[in-house]
PDB file of C-alpha atoms in Angstrom:
ATOM      1  CA  UNK S1245     127.403  96.233 151.794  1.00 47.00           C
ATOM      2  CA  UNK S1246     125.618  97.338 154.690  1.00 48.00           C
ATOM      3  CA  UNK S1247     125.490 101.012 153.710  1.00 62.00           C
ATOM      4  CA  UNK S1248     125.034 102.821 150.481  1.00 76.00           C
ATOM      5  CA  UNK S1249     128.466 103.962 149.116  1.00 73.00           C
ATOM      6  CA  UNK S1250     127.280 107.496 149.461  1.00 79.00           C
ATOM      7  CA  UNK S1251     126.935 107.238 153.174  1.00 84.00           C
ATOM      8  CA  UNK S1252     129.758 104.744 153.799  1.00 83.00           C
ATOM      9  CA  UNK S1253     132.641 105.554 155.879  1.00 89.00           C
ATOM     10  CA  UNK S1254     134.765 103.082 153.903  1.00 93.00           C
ATOM     11  CA  UNK S1255     136.578 103.514 150.693  1.00 95.00           C
ATOM     12  CA  UNK S1256     134.904 101.111 148.194  1.00 94.00           C
ATOM     13  CA  UNK S1257     135.420 102.493 145.033  1.00 96.00           C
ATOM     14  CA  UNK S1258     132.850 101.337 142.198  1.00 96.00           C
ATOM     15  CA  UNK S1259     135.276 100.435 139.060  1.00 97.00           C
ATOM     16  CA  UNK S1260     133.637  99.919 135.779  1.00 97.00           C
ATOM     17  CA  UNK S1261     133.413  97.157 133.450  1.00 97.00           C
ATOM     18  CA  UNK S1262     137.358  97.850 132.627  1.00 97.00           C
ATOM     19  CA  UNK S1263     138.230  97.889 136.454  1.00 97.00           C
ATOM     20  CA  UNK S1264     138.558 101.586 136.235  1.00 98.00           C
ATOM     21  CA  UNK S1265     137.637 104.753 137.985  1.00 98.00           C
ATOM     22  CA  UNK S1266     138.166 108.258 136.538  1.00 98.00           C
ATOM     23  CA  UNK S1267     140.607 110.281 138.356  1.00 98.00           C
ATOM     24  CA  UNK S1268     140.454 113.973 138.302  1.00 98.00           C
ATOM     25  CA  UNK S1269     144.143 115.617 138.837  1.00 98.00           C
ATOM     26  CA  UNK S1270     144.247 119.426 140.241  1.00 98.00           C
ATOM     27  CA  UNK S1271     147.316 121.191 141.696  1.00 98.00           C
ATOM     28  CA  UNK S1272     146.687 121.610 145.316  1.00 98.00           C
ATOM     29  CA  UNK S1273     148.234 124.969 145.380  1.00 97.00           C
ATOM     30  CA  UNK S1274     146.512 126.926 142.499  1.00 95.00           C
ATOM     31  CA  UNK S1275     143.418 124.366 142.007  1.00 96.00           C
ATOM     32  CA  UNK S1276     144.157 124.398 138.284  1.00 95.00           C
ATOM     33  CA  UNK S1277     142.812 121.290 136.432  1.00 97.00           C
ATOM     34  CA  UNK S1278     145.990 119.280 135.423  1.00 97.00           C
ATOM     35  CA  UNK S1279     144.621 116.174 133.723  1.00 97.00           C
ATOM     36  CA  UNK S1280     142.074 113.311 133.807  1.00 98.00           C
ATOM     37  CA  UNK S1281     143.130 109.864 133.933  1.00 98.00           C
ATOM     38  CA  UNK S1282     142.109 106.471 134.925  1.00 98.00           C
ATOM     39  CA  UNK S1283     142.956 104.258 137.926  1.00 98.00           C
ATOM     40  CA  UNK S1284     142.872 100.691 138.845  1.00 98.00           C
ATOM     41  CA  UNK S1285     142.912  98.949 142.095  1.00 98.00           C
ATOM     42  CA  UNK S1286     146.946  98.658 141.708  1.00 98.00           C
ATOM     43  CA  UNK S1287     147.249 102.293 140.700  1.00 98.00           C
ATOM     44  CA  UNK S1288     145.222 103.456 143.829  1.00 98.00           C
ATOM     45  CA  UNK S1289     147.215 101.304 146.003  1.00 98.00           C
ATOM     46  CA  UNK S1290     150.476 102.268 144.704  1.00 98.00           C
ATOM     47  CA  UNK S1291     149.562 105.854 144.657  1.00 98.00           C
ATOM     48  CA  UNK S1292     148.596 105.535 148.470  1.00 98.00           C
ATOM     49  CA  UNK S1293     151.762 103.695 149.413  1.00 98.00           C
ATOM     50  CA  UNK S1294     154.232 105.930 147.470  1.00 98.00           C
ATOM     51  CA  UNK S1295     152.794 109.220 147.413  1.00 98.00           C
ATOM     52  CA  UNK S1296     153.222 109.442 144.055  1.00 98.00           C
ATOM     53  CA  UNK S1297     150.519 109.485 141.199  1.00 98.00           C
ATOM     54  CA  UNK S1298     150.027 106.153 139.408  1.00 98.00           C
ATOM     55  CA  UNK S1299     147.709 105.428 136.584  1.00 98.00           C
ATOM     56  CA  UNK S1300     146.392 102.751 134.071  1.00 98.00           C
ATOM     57  CA  UNK S1301     147.029 103.747 130.633  1.00 95.00           C
ATOM     58  CA  UNK S1302     144.028 102.385 128.514  1.00 93.00           C
ATOM     59  CA  UNK S1303     145.973 102.768 125.372  1.00 92.00           C
ATOM     60  CA  UNK S1304     149.145 100.894 126.482  1.00 93.00           C
ATOM     61  CA  UNK S1305     147.118  98.438 128.840  1.00 94.00           C
ATOM     62  CA  UNK S1306     149.781  99.133 131.616  1.00 96.00           C
ATOM     63  CA  UNK S1307     150.164 100.659 134.902  1.00 97.00           C
ATOM     64  CA  UNK S1308     152.495 103.698 134.971  1.00 96.00           C
ATOM     65  CA  UNK S1309     153.723 106.372 137.409  1.00 97.00           C
ATOM     66  CA  UNK S1310     153.335 110.058 136.082  1.00 96.00           C
ATOM     67  CA  UNK S1311     156.677 111.331 135.522  1.00 94.00           C
ATOM     68  CA  UNK S1312     158.520 108.236 135.440  1.00 93.00           C
ATOM     69  CA  UNK S1313     159.985 109.310 131.979  1.00 92.00           C
ATOM     70  CA  UNK S1314     159.812 112.999 132.207  1.00 92.00           C
ATOM     71  CA  UNK S1315     160.554 113.553 135.584  1.00 94.00           C
ATOM     72  CA  UNK S1316     157.391 115.575 135.953  1.00 95.00           C
ATOM     73  CA  UNK S1317     155.826 113.572 138.592  1.00 97.00           C
ATOM     74  CA  UNK S1318     152.715 114.211 140.636  1.00 98.00           C
ATOM     75  CA  UNK S1319     153.220 114.260 144.436  1.00 98.00           C
ATOM     76  CA  UNK S1320     150.058 113.327 146.192  1.00 98.00           C
ATOM     77  CA  UNK S1321     148.519 115.941 148.683  1.00 98.00           C
ATOM     78  CA  UNK S1322     145.046 114.415 149.304  1.00 98.00           C
ATOM     79  CA  UNK S1323     142.811 111.955 147.532  1.00 98.00           C
ATOM     80  CA  UNK S1324     138.767 112.221 147.553  1.00 98.00           C
ATOM     81  CA  UNK S1325     136.184 110.323 146.148  1.00 97.00           C
ATOM     82  CA  UNK S1326     132.845 111.356 145.044  1.00 96.00           C
ATOM     83  CA  UNK S1327     129.390 110.505 146.571  1.00 94.00           C
ATOM     84  CA  UNK S1328     129.020 107.255 144.548  1.00 94.00           C
ATOM     85  CA  UNK S1329     132.867 106.160 144.766  1.00 96.00           C
ATOM     86  CA  UNK S1330     133.239 105.972 140.662  1.00 96.00           C
ATOM     87  CA  UNK S1331     135.512 108.909 140.665  1.00 98.00           C
ATOM     88  CA  UNK S1332     138.365 110.353 142.239  1.00 98.00           C
ATOM     89  CA  UNK S1333     139.773 113.723 142.960  1.00 98.00           C
ATOM     90  CA  UNK S1334     143.498 113.688 143.237  1.00 98.00           C
ATOM     91  CA  UNK S1335     145.192 117.078 144.732  1.00 98.00           C
ATOM     92  CA  UNK S1336     148.898 117.015 143.838  1.00 98.00           C
ATOM     93  CA  UNK S1337     151.870 118.989 143.881  1.00 98.00           C
ATOM     94  CA  UNK S1338     153.330 118.832 140.107  1.00 97.00           C
ATOM     95  CA  UNK S1339     157.120 118.538 139.734  1.00 96.00           C
ATOM     96  CA  UNK S1340     156.893 120.164 136.262  1.00 94.00           C
ATOM     97  CA  UNK S1341     154.457 120.306 133.575  1.00 94.00           C
ATOM     98  CA  UNK S1342     151.352 117.558 133.757  1.00 95.00           C
ATOM     99  CA  UNK S1343     150.874 117.392 130.037  1.00 94.00           C
ATOM    100  CA  UNK S1344     152.927 115.331 127.910  1.00 90.00           C
ATOM    101  CA  UNK S1345     152.825 118.210 125.614  1.00 91.00           C
ATOM    102  CA  UNK S1346     155.105 120.234 128.043  1.00 91.00           C
ATOM    103  CA  UNK S1347     151.779 122.273 129.294  1.00 94.00           C
ATOM    104  CA  UNK S1348     151.196 122.855 132.518  1.00 94.00           C
ATOM    105  CA  UNK S1349     147.517 121.379 132.233  1.00 95.00           C
ATOM    106  CA  UNK S1350     146.131 118.915 129.508  1.00 95.00           C
ATOM    107  CA  UNK S1351     143.372 121.423 129.152  1.00 95.00           C
ATOM    108  CA  UNK S1352     144.979 124.182 126.950  1.00 94.00           C
ATOM    109  CA  UNK S1353     142.457 124.506 124.339  1.00 95.00           C
ATOM    110  CA  UNK S1354     138.778 125.908 124.509  1.00 95.00           C
ATOM    111  CA  UNK S1355     136.183 124.620 122.249  1.00 97.00           C
ATOM    112  CA  UNK S1356     134.249 127.421 120.470  1.00 97.00           C
ATOM    113  CA  UNK S1357     130.420 127.181 119.341  1.00 98.00           C
ATOM    114  CA  UNK S1358     131.681 126.891 115.583  1.00 97.00           C
ATOM    115  CA  UNK S1359     133.769 123.820 116.632  1.00 96.00           C
ATOM    116  CA  UNK S1360     137.125 125.871 116.402  1.00 97.00           C
ATOM    117  CA  UNK S1361     139.763 125.445 119.359  1.00 96.00           C
ATOM    118  CA  UNK S1362     141.431 128.244 120.614  1.00 96.00           C
ATOM    119  CA  UNK S1363     144.732 127.617 122.361  1.00 95.00           C
ATOM    120  CA  UNK S1364     144.995 129.300 125.719  1.00 93.00           C
ATOM    121  CA  UNK S1365     148.019 130.381 127.737  1.00 84.00           C
ATOM    122  CA  UNK S1366     149.422 128.164 130.577  1.00 70.00           C
ATOM    123  CA  UNK S1367     147.561 130.026 133.087  1.00 58.00           C
ATOM    124  CA  UNK S1368     144.486 131.184 131.307  1.00 52.00           C
ATOM    125  CA  UNK S1369     142.457 128.029 132.588  1.00 48.00           C
ATOM    126  CA  UNK S1370     143.808 128.147 136.377  1.00 44.00           C
TER     127      UNK S1370
END
């Protein structure tokens, strides 16, 4: 590599030992944090080719397209990479709830200082 990743003008993702990068997913319209997932090279390529968010499931050990069973897909608006290219930001248009629980966001609970969880309304975190 001729340039450090933080000044390179080429997309050179820095995958971890498992071949993954973290993907932060936000609603392009509202800016709400929807979910955090992982992507491998194939997930990135498919997302770019199809315009639909694809991820790598660490628990299933498989590639998946968000919404393939629920219909709640995520249409890519923009993909960004952080300074050292080891994390991605996907700005998307969601076709429905992003969380498998049926909530708009996977981040629907606040951690209190005493360790309790407070459930938030769907629009509270946005």
